[in-house]
Coordinates of C-alpha atoms and ligand atoms in Angstrom, one line a residue:
Chain A
M1 CA 41.4 -4.4 19.6
S2 CA 44.5 -3.4 17.7
D3 CA 46.3 -5.7 15.3
V4 CA 49.2 -5.9 17.6
Q5 CA 47.1 -7.1 20.4
T6 CA 45.3 -9.6 18.2
A7 CA 48.5 -10.6 16.9
Q8 CA 49.9 -10.6 20.8
K9 CA 46.9 -12.9 21.9
L10 CA 47.6 -15.3 18.7
R11 CA 51.3 -15.8 19.6
P12 CA 52.7 -18.3 20.3
S13 CA 49.6 -20.5 19.7
A14 CA 49.5 -23.2 17.3
D15 CA 47.1 -21.0 15.4
Y16 CA 49.6 -18.3 15.1
F17 CA 52.5 -20.5 13.6
T18 CA 49.7 -22.1 11.3
L19 CA 49.0 -18.6 10.0
R20 CA 52.8 -17.4 9.8
G21 CA 53.5 -20.7 7.9
E22 CA 50.8 -19.8 5.4
V23 CA 52.0 -16.3 5.0
E24 CA 55.6 -17.7 4.8
E25 CA 54.6 -19.7 2.1
F26 CA 53.1 -17.3 0.2
L27 CA 56.0 -14.8 0.3
Y28 CA 58.4 -17.5 -0.6
D29 CA 56.2 -18.2 -3.7
E30 CA 56.0 -14.7 -4.5
A31 CA 60.0 -14.4 -4.4
E32 CA 60.1 -17.7 -6.5
I33 CA 57.8 -15.9 -9.2
L34 CA 59.7 -12.9 -9.5
D35 CA 63.3 -14.5 -9.3
T36 CA 62.1 -16.7 -12.4
R37 CA 60.7 -13.6 -14.2
D38 CA 57.1 -14.7 -14.2
F39 CA 56.1 -10.9 -14.0
K40 CA 52.3 -11.6 -15.2
G41 CA 52.2 -14.4 -12.6
W42 CA 53.3 -11.8 -9.8
L43 CA 50.6 -9.3 -11.0
D44 CA 48.0 -11.8 -10.1
L45 CA 49.4 -11.9 -6.5
L46 CA 48.4 -8.1 -6.3
A47 CA 44.7 -7.1 -5.2
D48 CA 43.3 -4.7 -7.6
D49 CA 43.3 -1.9 -5.2
I50 CA 46.9 -2.6 -4.1
R51 CA 48.9 0.4 -2.8
Y52 CA 52.7 -0.1 -3.5
F53 CA 54.8 2.4 -1.8
M54 CA 58.3 3.2 -1.1
P55 CA 58.9 6.4 0.7
I56 CA 62.2 8.5 0.4
T57 CA 64.2 8.7 3.4
F58 CA 65.8 11.8 5.0
N59 CA 68.9 12.5 7.3
V60 CA 66.7 14.4 10.3
K61 CA 68.1 15.6 13.6
F62 CA 67.4 13.2 16.7
G63 CA 63.7 13.7 17.8
E64 CA 62.4 13.8 14.4
H65 CA 62.7 10.4 13.4
G66 CA 59.0 9.7 14.2
D67 CA 57.3 12.0 11.6
K68 CA 60.0 13.5 9.7
E69 CA 62.5 10.7 8.6
R70 CA 60.2 9.5 5.3
T71 CA 58.2 11.1 2.8
R72 CA 54.4 10.3 3.3
T73 CA 51.9 8.8 0.9
E74 CA 50.0 11.8 0.9
K75 CA 51.6 15.0 -0.8
D76 CA 55.1 14.1 -1.2
M77 CA 57.3 12.6 -3.9
S78 CA 58.4 9.2 -3.1
W79 CA 60.3 6.5 -4.9
F80 CA 57.1 4.5 -5.5
N81 CA 53.6 5.4 -4.7
E82 CA 51.3 3.5 -7.0
G83 CA 48.5 1.1 -7.7
K84 CA 47.8 -1.6 -10.2
W85 CA 47.7 0.2 -13.1
S86 CA 51.0 1.4 -13.0
L87 CA 52.7 -1.7 -11.7
T88 CA 51.1 -3.5 -14.7
K89 CA 52.4 -1.0 -16.9
R90 CA 56.0 -1.8 -15.4
V91 CA 55.6 -5.2 -16.3
E92 CA 54.1 -4.5 -19.7
Q93 CA 57.4 -2.2 -20.2
I94 CA 59.8 -5.2 -19.4
L95 CA 57.9 -7.3 -21.6
T96 CA 58.3 -5.1 -24.7
G97 CA 62.0 -6.3 -24.9
V98 CA 63.3 -2.9 -25.5
H99 CA 63.3 -1.6 -21.9
W100 CA 67.3 -1.1 -22.0
A101 CA 67.3 -0.8 -18.0
E102 CA 66.2 -4.5 -18.0
E103 CA 67.7 -5.7 -21.4
P104 CA 69.0 -8.3 -21.1
L105 CA 66.8 -8.9 -17.9
S106 CA 68.3 -8.5 -14.8
R107 CA 69.1 -11.8 -12.7
C108 CA 67.7 -11.5 -9.2
T109 CA 67.6 -13.6 -6.1
R110 CA 65.2 -12.9 -3.3
L111 CA 65.8 -13.9 0.4
V112 CA 62.9 -13.4 2.5
T113 CA 63.2 -13.6 6.3
N114 CA 61.9 -12.3 9.5
V115 CA 58.3 -13.2 8.6
Q116 CA 55.8 -12.3 11.3
V117 CA 52.1 -11.9 11.2
T118 CA 51.3 -8.7 13.4
G119 CA 47.5 -8.6 12.9
V120 CA 44.4 -10.3 11.8
R121 CA 41.4 -8.2 11.0
D122 CA 38.1 -8.7 9.7
S123 CA 37.4 -6.1 6.9
E124 CA 33.6 -6.5 6.2
G125 CA 33.7 -10.1 6.1
V126 CA 37.0 -10.5 4.5
E127 CA 40.1 -11.6 6.6
E128 CA 42.9 -9.5 6.3
L129 CA 46.5 -10.2 7.7
S130 CA 49.2 -7.7 8.5
A131 CA 52.7 -9.2 8.0
R132 CA 56.1 -7.7 8.0
S133 CA 59.3 -9.2 6.6
R134 CA 62.8 -8.4 5.3
L135 CA 63.9 -8.7 1.8
L136 CA 67.4 -9.2 0.9
L137 CA 67.5 -8.7 -3.2
Y138 CA 70.4 -9.4 -5.2
Q139 CA 70.5 -7.9 -8.5
N140 CA 73.2 -8.7 -11.2
R141 CA 73.2 -7.1 -14.6
C142 CA 75.4 -7.5 -17.8
E143 CA 78.9 -8.6 -16.6
Y144 CA 80.1 -6.6 -13.6
E145 CA 77.0 -4.8 -12.4
Q146 CA 75.7 -5.9 -9.0
T147 CA 73.2 -4.3 -6.3
Y148 CA 72.1 -5.5 -3.3
F149 CA 68.8 -3.9 -1.8
A150 CA 67.9 -4.8 2.0
V151 CA 64.4 -3.4 2.7
R152 CA 61.8 -3.9 5.1
R153 CA 58.2 -4.5 3.8
Y154 CA 55.0 -4.1 5.9
D155 CA 52.2 -5.9 4.0
K156 CA 48.5 -6.2 4.1
L157 CA 47.4 -9.4 2.6
R158 CA 43.8 -10.1 1.9
R159 CA 42.3 -13.8 1.7
V160 CA 40.6 -14.1 -1.4
N161 CA 39.2 -17.3 -2.6
G162 CA 40.9 -19.3 0.2
G163 CA 44.4 -17.6 -1.2
L164 CA 46.2 -14.5 -0.2
K165 CA 46.5 -11.2 -2.2
V166 CA 48.9 -8.3 -1.3
C167 CA 46.6 -5.0 -0.9
E168 CA 49.3 -3.0 0.6
R169 CA 52.8 -3.1 0.5
K170 CA 55.3 -0.5 2.2
I171 CA 58.6 -0.8 1.5
I172 CA 61.5 0.8 3.4
L173 CA 64.8 1.0 1.8
E174 CA 67.4 2.5 4.2
Q175 CA 69.2 4.8 1.9
T176 CA 68.7 8.8 1.7
V177 CA 70.8 9.0 -1.8
L178 CA 69.9 5.9 -3.7
L179 CA 73.1 4.1 -4.2
A180 CA 71.6 2.3 -7.0
K181 CA 71.2 3.7 -10.6
N182 CA 67.9 2.4 -11.0
L183 CA 64.9 0.8 -9.2
T184 CA 63.7 -1.6 -12.2
V185 CA 63.0 -4.5 -9.8
F186 CA 59.9 -5.5 -7.7
F187 CA 60.3 -5.7 -4.0
Chain B
M1 CA 97.4 16.6 -17.4
S2 CA 97.9 19.2 -14.8
A3 CA 95.0 21.1 -13.4
T4 CA 95.9 23.7 -15.8
G5 CA 96.1 21.1 -18.8
N6 CA 95.3 22.3 -22.4
T7 CA 92.1 20.6 -23.1
A8 CA 91.6 22.9 -26.2
P9 CA 92.8 20.1 -28.6
L10 CA 90.1 17.6 -27.2
I11 CA 87.5 19.7 -28.5
D12 CA 87.3 20.1 -32.3
I13 CA 84.1 22.2 -32.7
E14 CA 84.9 22.9 -36.4
R15 CA 85.0 19.3 -37.6
G16 CA 82.3 18.1 -34.7
M17 CA 84.5 15.9 -33.0
I18 CA 85.2 15.5 -29.2
A19 CA 87.7 13.3 -27.5
R20 CA 86.2 10.6 -25.4
E21 CA 88.7 11.3 -22.8
I22 CA 86.8 14.5 -21.2
F23 CA 84.3 11.8 -20.0
S24 CA 86.5 9.6 -18.3
S25 CA 89.8 11.3 -17.2
E26 CA 90.7 12.0 -13.6
S27 CA 92.8 15.1 -14.0
I28 CA 90.3 16.4 -16.6
F29 CA 87.8 15.9 -13.9
Q30 CA 89.9 17.7 -11.1
Q31 CA 90.2 20.8 -13.6
E32 CA 86.7 20.8 -14.1
L33 CA 86.1 21.3 -10.1
E34 CA 88.7 23.9 -10.4
T35 CA 87.6 26.1 -13.2
I36 CA 84.0 25.4 -14.0
F37 CA 82.4 24.7 -10.7
T38 CA 84.1 27.6 -8.8
R39 CA 83.0 30.2 -11.4
A40 CA 79.6 29.5 -12.8
W41 CA 76.2 29.9 -11.5
L42 CA 74.8 26.6 -9.8
F43 CA 71.5 26.0 -8.8
V44 CA 71.2 25.2 -5.0
G45 CA 67.7 25.0 -4.1
H46 CA 64.3 26.5 -4.0
E47 CA 62.9 29.0 -1.5
S48 CA 59.8 26.8 -0.8
Q49 CA 62.1 24.4 0.8
I50 CA 63.2 26.9 3.5
P51 CA 60.1 29.2 3.9
N52 CA 60.6 30.2 7.5
P53 CA 63.5 32.0 9.3
G54 CA 66.0 29.2 10.4
D55 CA 65.0 26.8 7.8
F56 CA 68.0 25.2 6.0
F57 CA 68.6 22.7 3.2
M58 CA 71.7 20.8 2.5
S59 CA 72.6 21.1 -1.0
R60 CA 75.7 20.6 -3.3
M61 CA 78.0 23.0 -5.3
G62 CA 80.7 20.8 -7.3
Q63 CA 81.9 18.3 -5.2
E64 CA 81.4 20.2 -1.8
S65 CA 78.6 20.3 0.7
V66 CA 76.8 23.4 1.1
I67 CA 74.2 24.7 3.4
V68 CA 71.3 26.9 1.9
A69 CA 70.0 28.8 4.9
R70 CA 67.3 31.4 5.7
D71 CA 68.7 33.6 8.6
K72 CA 66.7 35.2 11.4
R73 CA 65.9 38.2 9.2
S74 CA 64.5 35.9 6.5
K75 CA 67.7 36.6 4.3
V76 CA 68.8 33.6 2.3
H77 CA 72.6 32.3 2.6
V78 CA 74.5 29.6 1.0
F79 CA 77.7 28.5 3.1
L80 CA 80.3 25.9 2.8
N81 CA 79.1 22.9 5.1
S82 CA 82.3 23.0 6.9
C83 CA 83.5 24.1 10.2
R84 CA 86.3 27.0 10.2
H85 CA 88.1 25.2 13.0
R86 CA 88.9 21.8 11.7
G87 CA 86.5 21.5 8.6
M88 CA 83.7 19.1 10.4
R89 CA 80.4 19.0 8.7
L90 CA 78.3 21.3 10.5
C91 CA 75.0 20.4 9.4
S92 CA 74.1 16.6 8.7
A93 CA 70.5 16.7 8.2
D94 CA 69.3 16.9 4.6
H95 CA 66.8 19.8 5.9
G96 CA 65.4 21.3 9.0
N97 CA 65.0 24.3 11.3
T98 CA 67.7 25.6 13.5
S99 CA 68.9 28.8 15.6
L100 CA 72.4 27.8 15.4
F101 CA 74.7 25.3 13.4
T102 CA 76.9 23.8 16.1
C103 CA 79.9 21.7 15.2
P104 CA 80.1 18.3 16.6
Y105 CA 83.9 18.4 16.9
H106 CA 84.8 21.2 19.6
S107 CA 81.5 23.0 19.4
W108 CA 81.9 26.3 17.6
S109 CA 78.7 27.4 16.8
F110 CA 77.6 29.7 13.9
T111 CA 74.6 31.9 13.2
T112 CA 72.0 31.2 10.6
D113 CA 73.7 34.2 8.8
G114 CA 77.2 32.6 9.3
K115 CA 78.8 34.6 12.0
L116 CA 81.0 32.4 14.3
F117 CA 79.2 32.6 17.9
G118 CA 80.2 30.2 20.4
V119 CA 83.7 29.2 21.0
P120 CA 84.1 27.1 24.3
Q121 CA 86.5 28.4 26.5
F122 CA 87.1 31.6 24.8
K123 CA 88.3 33.7 27.4
N124 CA 91.0 31.3 28.4
L125 CA 92.0 29.9 25.1
Y126 CA 91.4 32.4 22.4
E127 CA 91.0 35.9 24.1
G128 CA 93.6 38.0 22.1
C129 CA 94.4 35.4 19.7
L130 CA 91.1 34.8 17.7
D131 CA 89.0 37.4 15.9
R132 CA 85.5 36.1 15.7
A133 CA 84.7 38.7 13.0
E134 CA 87.3 36.9 10.6
W135 CA 86.1 33.3 11.1
S136 CA 82.5 33.3 9.8
L137 CA 81.3 30.6 7.6
V138 CA 82.8 30.4 4.2
E139 CA 80.0 32.1 2.0
V140 CA 79.4 32.1 -1.7
A141 CA 80.6 35.2 -3.4
Q142 CA 77.3 36.0 -4.9
L143 CA 73.7 34.7 -4.4
E144 CA 70.5 35.3 -6.3
V145 CA 67.0 34.4 -5.7
Y146 CA 65.2 34.2 -8.9
K147 CA 61.5 33.3 -9.0
G148 CA 62.1 31.1 -6.0
T149 CA 65.0 29.2 -7.6
I150 CA 68.2 29.9 -5.4
W151 CA 71.4 30.3 -7.4
A152 CA 75.2 30.8 -6.2
T153 CA 78.6 31.3 -7.7
W154 CA 82.0 31.3 -5.7
D155 CA 83.1 34.1 -8.5
P156 CA 83.1 37.6 -7.4
A157 CA 83.6 38.4 -10.7
A158 CA 80.5 36.5 -12.2
P159 CA 77.9 38.5 -14.0
L160 CA 74.5 39.1 -12.6
L161 CA 72.5 35.7 -12.8
A162 CA 70.2 37.5 -15.7
T163 CA 73.3 38.3 -17.8
Y164 CA 74.7 34.9 -17.2
L165 CA 71.3 33.2 -18.5
G166 CA 70.9 35.5 -21.2
D167 CA 68.2 34.9 -23.6
A168 CA 67.9 31.0 -22.1
K169 CA 66.2 32.9 -19.1
L170 CA 63.1 32.7 -21.5
H171 CA 62.7 29.2 -21.3
L172 CA 63.7 29.0 -17.4
D173 CA 60.7 31.4 -16.9
M174 CA 58.4 29.2 -18.8
T175 CA 59.3 26.2 -16.3
L176 CA 58.9 28.6 -13.3
D177 CA 55.9 30.5 -14.1
C178 CA 52.5 29.4 -13.2
R179 CA 50.6 27.2 -15.9
D180 CA 48.2 30.2 -16.5
G181 CA 51.2 32.5 -17.4
R182 CA 51.4 34.4 -14.1
E183 CA 55.0 34.7 -13.2
G184 CA 56.8 32.4 -10.8
G185 CA 54.6 30.9 -8.3
S186 CA 55.9 27.4 -8.5
E187 CA 57.0 25.2 -5.5
V188 CA 59.0 22.1 -4.9
L189 CA 57.3 19.0 -3.6
L190 CA 58.8 17.6 -0.6
G191 CA 61.1 14.6 -1.7
V192 CA 64.1 15.3 -3.8
H193 CA 65.0 12.5 -5.9
K194 CA 68.5 11.9 -5.2
W195 CA 70.7 9.0 -6.8
I196 CA 74.2 7.8 -7.8
I197 CA 74.8 7.2 -11.6
P198 CA 78.0 5.6 -12.9
C199 CA 78.3 8.3 -15.3
N200 CA 79.9 11.4 -16.3
W201 CA 78.0 14.5 -15.3
K202 CA 78.4 15.9 -18.8
I203 CA 76.7 13.0 -20.4
A204 CA 73.3 13.7 -18.3
A205 CA 73.8 17.6 -18.9
E206 CA 74.2 16.9 -22.5
N207 CA 71.1 14.8 -22.5
F208 CA 69.0 17.6 -21.5
L209 CA 70.4 20.1 -23.4
G210 CA 68.8 19.1 -26.5
D211 CA 69.6 15.5 -27.4
S212 CA 66.2 14.7 -29.0
Y213 CA 67.8 12.3 -31.2
H214 CA 67.8 9.7 -28.4
N215 CA 63.9 9.4 -28.6
P216 CA 64.1 5.9 -29.8
S217 CA 65.8 4.9 -26.6
H218 CA 62.3 5.5 -24.8
R219 CA 60.5 3.0 -27.3
S220 CA 59.4 1.0 -24.4
V221 CA 57.3 3.4 -22.5
D222 CA 56.0 5.0 -25.9
L223 CA 54.7 1.6 -26.7
I224 CA 52.9 1.0 -23.5
G225 CA 51.9 4.5 -22.7
I226 CA 52.5 6.1 -19.2
G227 CA 51.5 9.7 -20.0
P228 CA 48.8 12.1 -18.3
S229 CA 46.2 10.5 -20.7
A230 CA 47.1 7.0 -20.9
E231 CA 44.4 5.3 -19.0
Y232 CA 42.1 7.0 -21.5
G233 CA 44.1 5.0 -24.1
V234 CA 46.7 7.4 -25.3
K235 CA 50.0 6.1 -26.1
G236 CA 53.3 7.7 -25.5
R237 CA 54.7 9.0 -22.3
R238 CA 53.3 12.3 -22.3
D239 CA 50.2 13.9 -24.0
N240 CA 50.5 14.8 -27.6
E241 CA 50.3 18.4 -27.5
L242 CA 53.7 18.9 -29.3
E243 CA 53.0 16.8 -32.2
T244 CA 52.4 19.4 -34.8
A245 CA 54.2 22.1 -33.3
Q246 CA 57.6 23.4 -34.8
H247 CA 60.3 22.1 -32.8
L248 CA 63.2 24.3 -31.9
W249 CA 66.8 23.6 -31.0
I250 CA 68.2 26.6 -29.5
S251 CA 71.8 27.3 -28.2
F252 CA 72.9 30.1 -26.4
P253 CA 76.1 32.0 -26.1
A254 CA 77.0 31.4 -22.6
G255 CA 76.6 27.4 -23.4
H256 CA 73.1 26.8 -22.4
G257 CA 70.8 25.0 -24.7
V258 CA 67.0 24.2 -24.9
H259 CA 64.7 22.0 -27.0
S260 CA 61.6 24.1 -27.2
A261 CA 58.6 24.1 -29.6
Q262 CA 56.5 26.5 -31.1
M263 CA 52.5 25.4 -31.7
Q264 CA 50.9 26.3 -34.9
A265 CA 49.1 29.7 -34.9
D266 CA 45.7 28.3 -35.4
M267 CA 46.1 25.2 -33.7
A268 CA 43.1 24.0 -31.4
E269 CA 43.8 23.5 -27.9
P270 CA 45.0 19.7 -27.6
E271 CA 43.2 17.6 -24.9
T272 CA 45.5 17.0 -22.0
Y273 CA 45.5 15.1 -18.6
Q274 CA 42.6 13.0 -19.6
N275 CA 43.1 10.4 -16.8
N276 CA 41.4 12.9 -14.6
S277 CA 38.8 15.4 -15.6
V278 CA 39.1 17.7 -12.8
V279 CA 42.7 18.1 -13.9
A280 CA 42.0 18.1 -17.6
E281 CA 39.6 21.0 -16.8
Y282 CA 42.1 22.8 -14.6
F283 CA 44.8 22.8 -17.4
R284 CA 42.2 23.8 -20.1
E285 CA 41.4 26.8 -18.0
A286 CA 45.0 27.5 -17.2
N287 CA 45.9 27.4 -21.1
R288 CA 43.2 29.6 -21.7
R289 CA 44.3 32.2 -19.3
R290 CA 47.9 31.8 -20.4
K291 CA 47.0 32.7 -23.9
E292 CA 45.0 35.7 -22.5
R293 CA 48.0 37.1 -20.5
L294 CA 50.7 36.1 -23.0
G295 CA 48.8 37.0 -26.1
A296 CA 48.2 34.5 -28.9
E297 CA 51.8 34.9 -30.1
A298 CA 54.1 34.4 -27.1
N299 CA 51.4 31.6 -26.1
R300 CA 52.7 29.4 -29.0
L301 CA 56.2 28.8 -27.2
L302 CA 56.0 26.0 -25.0
P303 CA 58.8 24.8 -22.7
F304 CA 60.3 21.6 -23.1
V305 CA 63.9 20.5 -21.8
G306 CA 67.2 22.5 -21.6
T307 CA 70.5 22.6 -19.6
L308 CA 71.8 25.9 -18.1
Y309 CA 75.5 25.6 -18.3
P310 CA 77.1 23.9 -16.7
N311 CA 75.0 21.0 -14.7
T312 CA 71.3 22.3 -14.2
S313 CA 68.8 20.9 -16.3
F314 CA 65.0 21.4 -16.4
H315 CA 61.9 19.7 -17.9
G316 CA 59.6 22.4 -18.4
R317 CA 56.2 20.5 -18.7
Q318 CA 55.5 16.8 -18.6
P319 CA 56.8 16.1 -16.1
R320 CA 58.0 19.6 -14.7
N321 CA 61.2 19.6 -12.6
L322 CA 64.8 20.9 -12.1
C323 CA 67.7 18.4 -12.0
V324 CA 71.2 18.9 -11.0
W325 CA 74.0 16.7 -12.1
H326 CA 76.6 16.9 -9.0
P327 CA 80.0 15.7 -10.3
H328 CA 81.4 13.0 -7.9
G329 CA 84.2 11.5 -10.0
P330 CA 84.9 11.1 -13.8
E331 CA 82.6 8.3 -13.7
Q332 CA 80.1 8.9 -11.1
T333 CA 77.3 11.7 -10.8
E334 CA 74.9 12.3 -8.0
A335 CA 71.8 13.3 -9.7
W336 CA 69.2 15.6 -7.8
R337 CA 65.6 16.1 -9.1
F338 CA 63.5 18.8 -7.6
F339 CA 59.8 18.3 -8.9
L340 CA 57.6 21.5 -9.6
V341 CA 53.9 22.2 -9.2
D342 CA 52.0 25.6 -9.2
A343 CA 51.9 26.3 -5.3
D344 CA 48.3 27.4 -5.8
A345 CA 47.1 24.6 -7.7
P346 CA 44.2 22.3 -5.9
Q347 CA 45.5 19.5 -4.1
E348 CA 43.9 17.0 -6.5
V349 CA 46.0 18.6 -9.1
K350 CA 49.3 18.4 -7.4
D351 CA 48.4 14.7 -6.5
F352 CA 47.9 13.8 -10.2
L353 CA 51.0 15.5 -11.2
R354 CA 53.1 14.0 -8.5
T355 CA 51.7 10.3 -9.4
Y356 CA 52.8 11.0 -13.0
Y357 CA 56.2 12.5 -12.1
M358 CA 56.9 9.3 -9.8
R359 CA 56.0 6.8 -12.8
Y360 CA 58.0 8.8 -15.5
S361 CA 61.3 10.3 -13.7
G362 CA 64.4 9.2 -11.9
P363 CA 65.7 5.9 -11.0
A364 CA 62.1 4.5 -10.3
G365 CA 60.5 6.2 -13.4
M366 CA 59.7 4.1 -16.1
T367 CA 61.3 6.7 -19.0
E368 CA 64.5 7.8 -17.2
Q369 CA 65.6 4.2 -16.3
D370 CA 66.5 3.8 -19.9
D371 CA 68.5 7.1 -19.8
M372 CA 70.6 6.0 -17.0
E373 CA 71.4 2.8 -18.5
N374 CA 72.4 4.4 -21.8
W375 CA 74.6 7.2 -19.7
N376 CA 76.3 4.5 -17.8
S377 CA 77.6 2.6 -20.9
A378 CA 78.5 5.7 -22.8
T379 CA 80.9 6.8 -19.7
A380 CA 82.3 3.0 -19.6
A381 CA 83.0 3.5 -23.5
S382 CA 85.0 6.5 -22.8
R383 CA 87.5 4.7 -20.9
G384 CA 89.4 2.1 -23.2
V385 CA 92.9 2.7 -24.6
I386 CA 91.8 2.2 -28.2
A387 CA 88.4 3.5 -27.7
R388 CA 89.9 6.8 -26.7
R389 CA 91.7 7.2 -30.0
H390 CA 88.6 7.6 -31.6
P391 CA 86.6 10.9 -30.9
Y392 CA 82.8 11.1 -30.4
N393 CA 80.9 12.3 -33.3
Y394 CA 79.2 15.6 -32.9
Q395 CA 78.2 16.5 -36.7
Q396 CA 74.7 16.4 -36.7
S397 CA 72.9 19.3 -38.7
M398 CA 76.2 21.3 -38.6
G399 CA 75.9 24.7 -40.2
R400 CA 72.2 24.2 -40.1
S401 CA 71.3 26.9 -37.2
T402 CA 70.2 30.5 -37.7
R403 CA 69.9 33.5 -35.7
N404 CA 66.9 34.6 -37.2
G405 CA 64.7 32.0 -35.6
P406 CA 61.3 32.8 -34.1
T407 CA 63.0 33.3 -30.6
P408 CA 66.3 34.5 -29.5
G409 CA 69.2 32.3 -29.8
N410 CA 71.1 30.4 -32.2
T411 CA 68.2 28.2 -33.7
A412 CA 67.7 24.9 -35.5
L413 CA 64.5 23.9 -37.2
Q414 CA 65.5 20.2 -37.1
M415 CA 67.3 18.0 -34.7
S416 CA 70.5 19.4 -34.0
E417 CA 73.8 18.9 -32.0
E418 CA 74.7 22.6 -32.5
N419 CA 73.5 23.2 -28.6
A420 CA 76.2 20.4 -27.5
R421 CA 78.7 22.1 -29.8
Q422 CA 78.3 25.4 -28.2
Y423 CA 78.2 23.7 -24.7
Y424 CA 81.7 22.3 -25.2
R425 CA 82.9 25.4 -26.9
R426 CA 82.4 27.4 -23.5
W427 CA 83.5 24.2 -21.6
S428 CA 86.7 24.5 -23.4
D429 CA 86.8 28.2 -22.5
Y430 CA 86.1 27.7 -18.9
M431 CA 89.0 25.0 -18.6
G432 CA 91.2 27.4 -20.2
G433 CA 90.6 30.0 -17.5
A434 CA 89.0 32.5 -20.0
D435 CA 87.8 36.0 -19.0
W436 CA 83.9 36.4 -18.3
D437 CA 83.4 38.1 -21.8
T438 CA 84.5 34.9 -23.3
L439 CA 82.5 32.8 -21.2
L440 CA 79.5 34.8 -22.0
G441 CA 80.0 34.3 -25.8
K442 CA 80.6 37.9 -26.5
K443 CA 83.8 37.3 -28.3
D444 CA 82.2 34.4 -30.4
Ligands
LIG1 S1 86.1 21.4 14.1 FE1 84.5 22.4 14.4 S2 84.9 23.3 16.4 FE2 86.6 22.1 15.9
LIG2 FE1 65.7 10.6 -22.2

């Protein structure tokens, strides 16, 4: 049974809302952790085998949106396509205090909405949820610099020791030319 | 200042001083578009992006959109992306394949070699008035394909690309050639990084021209280690292969500048790409073959970074890419970065490299994020009324360059701003509408 079928079967049962509530709490906690700059705490929310992916988006002619609008995880260059090792490096870099693009630190506020559970899967005895959400990230730097990122997120969340960890995150930023000078924030 | 304003007093090469105004003035920016970007050779794309007839890639020259297209007979063209009727953009897709560029406004259509093909109701409305042959797409004056890279200029009088590049070509070659020394053979990975930087385009160009002095700004990545051997415990943002090399800062008469490095003659091959043993072995073998192919002496020279006048930069090695700093306004630049790999490298090697490129380069790259921050504030600092009374200092290693370096060009064996001084000497000549002999430095 596909993820969507499973989720449709769940919805709108009490079980579905319980599960969604749990995912919402998790994503809100994550936003709070990042907004309050507990970067190491954020790493703890990520599975060791996480894939963190943000493709580059192209202008394509009608009819090519399905398969040609974005770069793929394989073979192509993207904005992000990495695992926990380099995400940890990014955190370490901020914590050096001399990462000039984050010194002084950006002030960020994350609004998480449109949270839905789209699938529940048993992966070798471990529960894995598919969830999607929208994130509006407000970033302010120094005096006058501000950027809004509105992204769609497609997550896979794994149940570990009763809690959840992100094991896959696909982030869709709807810009072909990045209209921000940097992507120093976590989505 | 008018579009023909005299900018010469802003550039004092003898004393090593350059007015801040050139990084912030609107009229100077306009003059640059008219005097530099209409004449210089500009990099517009790579053949691997348009392998088949009908393939196109939307690019930019100066502030204008252009179409890089391969026509039905496989010939490459560069056209202004603008309909000859009322100017509509003909191509809105970043890349693709087509047999005709059809205008969305009144439906004139143009073939992939730029000819006006379809004009709706031609017989009724245009018979006897419009000569189709006269209204082809606006095409660049000259175009050259060099080792896969596509270059164009609007100036019919511009010299051949090879003449324009002069001895800087050697350094572009080392970027484009296969890692094992075979000529050419590189390809661009799908996914050109494009982003907007609130900085003047020259600040980015100058950074790659040989400003190695800004190394301390990358301290954060050097401390944590993000290079191709970082998982193996090696610090820094790339492998240490240039550590014992003689670094060279070389400027060229036409305004280009590079930072290259010459390895010690008897140096043992350094261990690189240690995060992955397959990749490490691939490069060990490539290095061995390069030495065999070029000979021990030529093999000592390694590519590093450079800028080809006016706005094409390259990173020759770790990471490996070409970048263009498209001017948008005095305080805004659209940066494009094209990432290179050897086309015939195994997929595992390409995957390793692109993963490294992604964590190093561009707005999401840990190294370059710090560049962008600095370029941004250097531009902002060029604006103030009082600030503009005080020129920037370009006196580093003045008078310390020699024409008797180990490779052609005016060479400094220590960090030097000679490359920048030469770059702005040429900038001044372009702004003054100088002839090509002057622009090529033949009158220096
Ligand atoms: S503007 Fe293109 S056909 Fe009229
Ligand atoms: Fe840099």
